[in-house]
Short mmCIF file of C-alpha atoms in Angstrom, two decimals:
data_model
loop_
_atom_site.label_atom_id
_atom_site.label_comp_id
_atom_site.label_asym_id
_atom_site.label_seq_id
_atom_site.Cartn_x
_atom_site.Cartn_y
_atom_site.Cartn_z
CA UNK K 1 55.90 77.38 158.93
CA UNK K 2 53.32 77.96 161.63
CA UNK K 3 51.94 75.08 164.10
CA UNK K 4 48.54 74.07 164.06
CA UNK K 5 46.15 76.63 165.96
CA UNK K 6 43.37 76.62 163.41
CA UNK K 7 41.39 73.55 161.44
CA UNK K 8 38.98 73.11 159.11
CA UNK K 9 36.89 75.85 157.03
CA UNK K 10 37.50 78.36 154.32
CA UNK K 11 39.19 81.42 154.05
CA UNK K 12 38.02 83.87 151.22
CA UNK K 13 37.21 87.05 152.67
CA UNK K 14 40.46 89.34 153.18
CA UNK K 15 40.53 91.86 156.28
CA UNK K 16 42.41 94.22 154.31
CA UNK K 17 46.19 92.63 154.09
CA UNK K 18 45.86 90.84 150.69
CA UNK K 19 44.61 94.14 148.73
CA UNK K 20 48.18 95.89 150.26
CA UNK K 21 49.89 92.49 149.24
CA UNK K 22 48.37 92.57 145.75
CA UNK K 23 49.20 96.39 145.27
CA UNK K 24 52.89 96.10 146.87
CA UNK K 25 53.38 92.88 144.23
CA UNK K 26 51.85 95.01 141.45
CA UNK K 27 54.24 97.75 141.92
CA UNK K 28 57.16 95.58 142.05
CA UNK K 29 56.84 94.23 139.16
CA UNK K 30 55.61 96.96 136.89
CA UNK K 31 59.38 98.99 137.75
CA UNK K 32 60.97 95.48 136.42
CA UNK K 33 62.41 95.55 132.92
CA UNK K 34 61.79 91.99 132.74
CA UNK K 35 59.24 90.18 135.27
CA UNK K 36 59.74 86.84 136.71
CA UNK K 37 57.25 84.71 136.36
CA UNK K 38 57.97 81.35 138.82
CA UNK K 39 58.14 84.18 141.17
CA UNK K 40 54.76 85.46 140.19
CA UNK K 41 53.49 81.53 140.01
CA UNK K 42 54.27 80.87 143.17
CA UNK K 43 52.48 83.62 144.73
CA UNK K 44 49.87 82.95 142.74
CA UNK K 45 49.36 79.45 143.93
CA UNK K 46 49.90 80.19 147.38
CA UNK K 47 47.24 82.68 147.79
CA UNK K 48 44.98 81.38 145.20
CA UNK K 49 45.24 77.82 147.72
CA UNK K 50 43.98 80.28 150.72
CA UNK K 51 41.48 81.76 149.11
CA UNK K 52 40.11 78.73 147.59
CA UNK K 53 37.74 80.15 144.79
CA UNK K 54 34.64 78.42 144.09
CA UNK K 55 36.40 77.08 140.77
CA UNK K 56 39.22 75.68 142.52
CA UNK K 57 37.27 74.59 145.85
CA UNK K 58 36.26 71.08 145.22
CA UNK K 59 40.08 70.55 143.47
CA UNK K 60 41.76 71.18 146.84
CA UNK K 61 42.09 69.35 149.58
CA UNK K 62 41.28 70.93 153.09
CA UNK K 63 43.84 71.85 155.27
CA UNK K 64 43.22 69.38 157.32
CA UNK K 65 43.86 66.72 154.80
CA UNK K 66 47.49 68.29 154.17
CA UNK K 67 48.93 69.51 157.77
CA UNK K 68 52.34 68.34 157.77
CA UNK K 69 52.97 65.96 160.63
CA UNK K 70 56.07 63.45 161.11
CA UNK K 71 53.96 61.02 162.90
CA UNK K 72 50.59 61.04 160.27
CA UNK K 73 53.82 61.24 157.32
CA UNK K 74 55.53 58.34 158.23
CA UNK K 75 52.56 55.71 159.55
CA UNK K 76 50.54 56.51 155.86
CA UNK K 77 52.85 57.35 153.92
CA UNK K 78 51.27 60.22 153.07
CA UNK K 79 52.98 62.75 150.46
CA UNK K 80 49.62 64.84 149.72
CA UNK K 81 51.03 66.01 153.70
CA UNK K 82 54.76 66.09 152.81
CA UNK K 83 54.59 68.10 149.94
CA UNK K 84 51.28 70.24 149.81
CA UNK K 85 51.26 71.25 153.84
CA UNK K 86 54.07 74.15 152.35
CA UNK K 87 51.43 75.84 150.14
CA UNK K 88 48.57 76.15 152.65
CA UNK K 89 48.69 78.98 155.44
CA UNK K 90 46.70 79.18 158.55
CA UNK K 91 45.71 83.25 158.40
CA UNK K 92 46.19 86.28 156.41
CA UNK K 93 48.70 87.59 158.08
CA UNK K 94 50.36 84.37 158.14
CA UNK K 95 50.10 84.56 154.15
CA UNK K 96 50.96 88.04 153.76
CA UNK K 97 54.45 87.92 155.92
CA UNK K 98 55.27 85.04 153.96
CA UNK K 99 54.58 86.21 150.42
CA UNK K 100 55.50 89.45 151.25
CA UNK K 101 59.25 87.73 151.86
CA UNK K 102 58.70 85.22 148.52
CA UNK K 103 58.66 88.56 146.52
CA UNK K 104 61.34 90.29 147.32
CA UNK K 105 63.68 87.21 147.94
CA UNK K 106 62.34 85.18 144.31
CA UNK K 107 62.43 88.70 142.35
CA UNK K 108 66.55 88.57 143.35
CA UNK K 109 67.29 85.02 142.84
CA UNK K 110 65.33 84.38 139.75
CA UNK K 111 66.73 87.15 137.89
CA UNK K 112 69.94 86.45 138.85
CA UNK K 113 69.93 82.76 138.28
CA UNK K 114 67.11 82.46 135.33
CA UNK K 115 63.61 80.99 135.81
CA UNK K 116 64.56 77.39 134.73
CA UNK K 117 67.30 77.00 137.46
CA UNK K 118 65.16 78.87 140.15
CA UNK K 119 61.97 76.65 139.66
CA UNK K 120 64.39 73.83 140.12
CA UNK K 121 66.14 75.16 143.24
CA UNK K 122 62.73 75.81 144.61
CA UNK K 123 61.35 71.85 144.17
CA UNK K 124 64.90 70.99 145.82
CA UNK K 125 64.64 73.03 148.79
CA UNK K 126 61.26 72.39 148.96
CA UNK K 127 61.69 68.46 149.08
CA UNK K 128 64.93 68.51 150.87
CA UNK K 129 63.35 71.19 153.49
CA UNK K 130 60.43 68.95 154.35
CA UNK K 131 62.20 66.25 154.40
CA UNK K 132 64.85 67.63 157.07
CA UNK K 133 62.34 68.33 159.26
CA UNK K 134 60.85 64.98 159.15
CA UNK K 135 64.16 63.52 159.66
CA UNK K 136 64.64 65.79 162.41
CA UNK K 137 61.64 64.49 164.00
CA UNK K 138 61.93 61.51 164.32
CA UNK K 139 65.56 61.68 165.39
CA UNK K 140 64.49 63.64 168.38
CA UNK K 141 61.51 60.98 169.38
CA UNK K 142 64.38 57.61 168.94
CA UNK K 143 67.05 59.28 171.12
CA UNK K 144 65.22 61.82 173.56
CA UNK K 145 61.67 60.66 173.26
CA UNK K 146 60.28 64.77 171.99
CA UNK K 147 57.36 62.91 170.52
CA UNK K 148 54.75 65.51 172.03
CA UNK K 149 56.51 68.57 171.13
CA UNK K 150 58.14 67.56 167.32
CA UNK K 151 56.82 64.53 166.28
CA UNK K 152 53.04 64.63 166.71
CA UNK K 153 53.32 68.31 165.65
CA UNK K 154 50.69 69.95 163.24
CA UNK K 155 52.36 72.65 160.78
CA UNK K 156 51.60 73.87 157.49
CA UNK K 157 53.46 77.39 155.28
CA UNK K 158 55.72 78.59 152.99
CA UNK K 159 58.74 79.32 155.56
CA UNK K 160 61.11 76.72 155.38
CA UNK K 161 61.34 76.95 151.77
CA UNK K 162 61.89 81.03 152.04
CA UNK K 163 64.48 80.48 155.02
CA UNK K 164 66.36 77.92 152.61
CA UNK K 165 66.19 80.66 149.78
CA UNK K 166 67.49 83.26 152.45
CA UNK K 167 70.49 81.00 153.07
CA UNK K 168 71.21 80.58 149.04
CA UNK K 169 70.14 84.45 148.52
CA UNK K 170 72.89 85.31 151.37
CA UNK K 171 75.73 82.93 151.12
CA UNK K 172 77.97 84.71 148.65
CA UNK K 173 77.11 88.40 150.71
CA UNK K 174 79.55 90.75 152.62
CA UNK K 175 77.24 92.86 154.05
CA UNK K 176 76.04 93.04 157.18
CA UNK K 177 71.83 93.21 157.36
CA UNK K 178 68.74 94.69 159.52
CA UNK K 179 66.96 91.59 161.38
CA UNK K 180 64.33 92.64 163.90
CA UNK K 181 66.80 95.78 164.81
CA UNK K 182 69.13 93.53 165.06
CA UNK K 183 72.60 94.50 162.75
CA UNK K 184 74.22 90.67 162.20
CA UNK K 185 76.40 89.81 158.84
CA UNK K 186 73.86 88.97 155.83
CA UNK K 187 75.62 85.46 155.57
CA UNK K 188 74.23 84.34 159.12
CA UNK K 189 70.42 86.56 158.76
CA UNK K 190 69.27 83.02 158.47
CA UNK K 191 70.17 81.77 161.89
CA UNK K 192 69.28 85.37 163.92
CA UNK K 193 65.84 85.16 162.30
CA UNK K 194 65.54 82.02 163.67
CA UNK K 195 66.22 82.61 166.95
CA UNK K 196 64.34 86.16 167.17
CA UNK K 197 61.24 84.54 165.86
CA UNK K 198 61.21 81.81 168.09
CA UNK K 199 61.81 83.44 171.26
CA UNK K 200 59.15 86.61 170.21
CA UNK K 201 56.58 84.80 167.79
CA UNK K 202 54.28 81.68 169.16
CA UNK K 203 52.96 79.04 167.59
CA UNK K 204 55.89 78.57 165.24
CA UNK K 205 57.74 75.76 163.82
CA UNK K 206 61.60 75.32 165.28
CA UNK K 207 61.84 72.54 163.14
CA UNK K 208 60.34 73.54 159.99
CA UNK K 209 62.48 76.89 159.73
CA UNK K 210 65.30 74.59 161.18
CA UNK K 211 65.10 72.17 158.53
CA UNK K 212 64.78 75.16 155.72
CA UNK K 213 68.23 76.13 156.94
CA UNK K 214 69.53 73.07 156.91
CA UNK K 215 68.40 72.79 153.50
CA UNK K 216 69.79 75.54 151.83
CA UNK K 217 73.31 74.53 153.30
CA UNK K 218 73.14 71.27 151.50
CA UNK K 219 71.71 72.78 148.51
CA UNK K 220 74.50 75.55 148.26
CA UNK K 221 77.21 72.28 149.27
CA UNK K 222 76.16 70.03 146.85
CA UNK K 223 75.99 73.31 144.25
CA UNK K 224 79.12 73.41 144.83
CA UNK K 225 80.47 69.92 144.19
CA UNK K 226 78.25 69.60 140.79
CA UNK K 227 79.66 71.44 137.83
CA UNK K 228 77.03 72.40 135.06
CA UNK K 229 73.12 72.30 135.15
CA UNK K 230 71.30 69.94 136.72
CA UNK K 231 69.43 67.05 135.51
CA UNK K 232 66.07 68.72 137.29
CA UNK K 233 67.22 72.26 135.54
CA UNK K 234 67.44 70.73 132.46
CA UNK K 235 63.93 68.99 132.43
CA UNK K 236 62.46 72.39 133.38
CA UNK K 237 63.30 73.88 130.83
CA UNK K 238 63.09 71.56 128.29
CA UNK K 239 59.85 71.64 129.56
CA UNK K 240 59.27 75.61 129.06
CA UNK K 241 60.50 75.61 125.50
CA UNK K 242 57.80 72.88 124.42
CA UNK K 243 55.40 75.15 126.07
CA UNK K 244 56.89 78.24 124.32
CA UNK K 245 57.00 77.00 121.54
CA UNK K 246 52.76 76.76 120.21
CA UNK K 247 53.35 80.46 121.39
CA UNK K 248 55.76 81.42 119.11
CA UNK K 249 54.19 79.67 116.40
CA UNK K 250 50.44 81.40 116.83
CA UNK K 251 52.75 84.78 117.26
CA UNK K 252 54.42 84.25 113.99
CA UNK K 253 51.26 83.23 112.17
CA UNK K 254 49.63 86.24 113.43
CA UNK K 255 52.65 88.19 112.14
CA UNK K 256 52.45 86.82 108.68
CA UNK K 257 48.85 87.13 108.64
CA UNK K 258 49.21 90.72 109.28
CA UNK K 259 52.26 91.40 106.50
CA UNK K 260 49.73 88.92 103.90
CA UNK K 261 46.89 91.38 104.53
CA UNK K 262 48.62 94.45 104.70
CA UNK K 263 51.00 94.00 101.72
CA UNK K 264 52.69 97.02 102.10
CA UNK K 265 56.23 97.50 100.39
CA UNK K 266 58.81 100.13 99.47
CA UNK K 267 60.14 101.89 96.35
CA UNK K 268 63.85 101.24 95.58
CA UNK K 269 66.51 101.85 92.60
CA UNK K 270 68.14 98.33 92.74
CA UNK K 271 67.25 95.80 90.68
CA UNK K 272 67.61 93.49 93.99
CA UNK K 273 66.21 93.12 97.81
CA UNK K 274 68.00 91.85 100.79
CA UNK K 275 64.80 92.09 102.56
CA UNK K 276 62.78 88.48 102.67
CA UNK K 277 59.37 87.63 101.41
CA UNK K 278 58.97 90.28 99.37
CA UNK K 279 59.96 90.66 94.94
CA UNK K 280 60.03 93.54 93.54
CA UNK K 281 58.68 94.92 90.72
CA UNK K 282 61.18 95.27 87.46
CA UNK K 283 58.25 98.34 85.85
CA UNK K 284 58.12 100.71 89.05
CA UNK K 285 61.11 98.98 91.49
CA UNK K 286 58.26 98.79 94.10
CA UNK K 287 59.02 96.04 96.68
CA UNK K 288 56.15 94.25 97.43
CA UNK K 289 54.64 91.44 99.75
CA UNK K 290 55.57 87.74 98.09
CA UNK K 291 52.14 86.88 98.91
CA UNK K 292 50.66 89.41 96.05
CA UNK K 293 50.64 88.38 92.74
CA UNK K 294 50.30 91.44 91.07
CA UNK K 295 52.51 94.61 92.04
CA UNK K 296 50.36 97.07 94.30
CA UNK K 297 51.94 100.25 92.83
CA UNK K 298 51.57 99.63 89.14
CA UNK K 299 49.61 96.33 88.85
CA UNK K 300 52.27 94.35 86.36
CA UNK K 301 51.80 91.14 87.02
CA UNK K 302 54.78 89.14 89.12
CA UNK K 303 55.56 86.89 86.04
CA UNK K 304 55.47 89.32 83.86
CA UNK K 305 57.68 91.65 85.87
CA UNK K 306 60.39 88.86 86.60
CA UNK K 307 61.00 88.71 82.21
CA UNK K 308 61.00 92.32 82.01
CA UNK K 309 64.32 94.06 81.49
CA UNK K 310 65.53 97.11 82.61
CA UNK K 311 64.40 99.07 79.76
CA UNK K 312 60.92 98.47 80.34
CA UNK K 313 60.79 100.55 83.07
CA UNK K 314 62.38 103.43 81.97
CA UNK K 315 59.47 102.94 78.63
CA UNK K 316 56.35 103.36 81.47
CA UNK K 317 55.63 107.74 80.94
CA UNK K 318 56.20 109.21 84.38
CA UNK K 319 52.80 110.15 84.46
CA UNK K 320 51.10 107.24 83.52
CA UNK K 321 53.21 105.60 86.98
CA UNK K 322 51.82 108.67 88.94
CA UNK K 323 48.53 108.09 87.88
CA UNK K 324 48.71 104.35 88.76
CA UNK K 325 49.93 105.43 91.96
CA UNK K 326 46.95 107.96 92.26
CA UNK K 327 44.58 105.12 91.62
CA UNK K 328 46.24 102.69 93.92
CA UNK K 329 46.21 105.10 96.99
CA UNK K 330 43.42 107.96 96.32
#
């Protein structure tokens, strides 16, 4: 999360970053047996939000209309800045760095944890992050009086929710990890990134990468105390299967218009099929589609062929059957 240094206008022409962004993402996923797709979402959204395309333009607010600032927050009210400021980024670079750590820390946790609990960890941290740092806030202006530095603050990006997701993505790890050159045990990257950045990178927000950590404590803690899926887990993916669902049914109508058209069978000995939707044919044993009436190797019709006995087909000349199949197939 980055303080305010810039205001106002549009950002749609890249300098080069989001094409290596775009190609790096592209690459990723293509050496994934299965691809993640809140992952993919939510860099989606985030850079579709900077680039503002001229279809989504008048839809989105400006970033001035969504900074996130404790003091603006709390006198309106205002949740278009509590929740939206996350998704809005103040340069490419700013974008990049940020997406560029989305990837490769939602690619681990979503296929470890399954899309329907990661898109609800990601609304928790994301609410419980921004809501940290506005609690931080304001503590700091009632019992030191930081109101310039915290409080009347202008911030906007992606980077408390990713340093929350570094704290879930780490908790459970032995290892020890790279930060900035910096060799420190993966469970506490968190907190060295925090301090590195601050003391080497201006204009960013203590309190918004702060509150991120702070967030994915609780969320791990009160993981931890709750046995089972969540009720927010649970509506997600309730929510998924409704939306699957129309899929699956225009995929299976497709399928069956395909095996209705195609009608295509096989020749067996037995009077009897374990395959579905298709009879077969008591004259030539030909198994064919239960959407033809009439077989496709010999022509009996499907009424007729169910009264015939076995006899009957051992009465049809074997070269009157191979010229019927001659006929049928050129």
């Amino acid at each position: 999360m980055d303080n305010g240094g810039w205001r106002g206008g549009r950002r749609r022409v890249s300098r080069g970053m989001l094409p290596l962004l775009a190609l790096h993402a592209v690459n990723e996923y293509y050496r994934l047996p299965w691809k993640p797709p809140v992952t993919a979402g939510l860099l989606a959204a985030n850079t579709l939000i900077y680039l503002r395309p001229s279809f989504l333009d008048s839809l989105l607010p400006s970033i001035d209309e969504v900074w996130f600032n404790p003091h603006l927050i709390l006198k309106d009210k205002n949740m278009k800045r509590f929740f939206l400021s996350a998704f809005y980024h103040i340069g490419e670079s700013h974008l990049v760095y940020n997406m560029m750590s989305l990837l490769w820390k939602g690619i681990q946790l979503e296929t470890s944890m399954g899309s329907a609990e990661f898109a609800s960890m990601v609304v928790a941290l994301l609410g419980m992050s921004q809501g940290i740092t506005l609690l931080l806030a304001k503590s700091l202006l009632l019992f030191f009086d930081y109101e310039r530095a915290y409080y009347s603050e202008y911030a906007v990006g992606f980077s408390g929710v990713l340093f929350a997701m570094k704290v879930v993505l780490n908790s459970q790890s032995e290892n020890y990890t790279n930060i900035h050159g910096l060799i420190v045990p993966a469970r506490h990257a968190a907190w060295a990134e925090l301090i590195l950045i601050q003391m080497f990178v201006p204009g960013v927000s203590l309190l918004g990468h702060l509150g991120g950590i702070l967030a994915g404590i609780l969320y791990l803690k009160m993981k931890r105390s709750y046995s089972g899926s969540d009720p927010l887990t649970m509506i997600i993916r309730g929510l998924s299967d409704m939306l699957r669902w129309p899929l699956r049914f225009v995929r299976d109508m497709f399928r069956l218009r395909r095996r209705r058209i195609s009608g295509r069978g096989t020749i067996g000995r037995s009077q009897t099929s374990n395959l579905s939707g298709v009879w077969r044919c008591q004259a030539c044993t030909y198994d064919n589609s239960s959407w033809l009436r009439n077989c496709e190797m010999c022509g009996t019709s499907r009424s007729n062929s169910a009264g015939l006995s076995r006899q009957v087909s051992h009465d049809l000349p074997l070269e009157e059957l191979r010229r019927r199949r001659v006929e049928r197939f050129g």
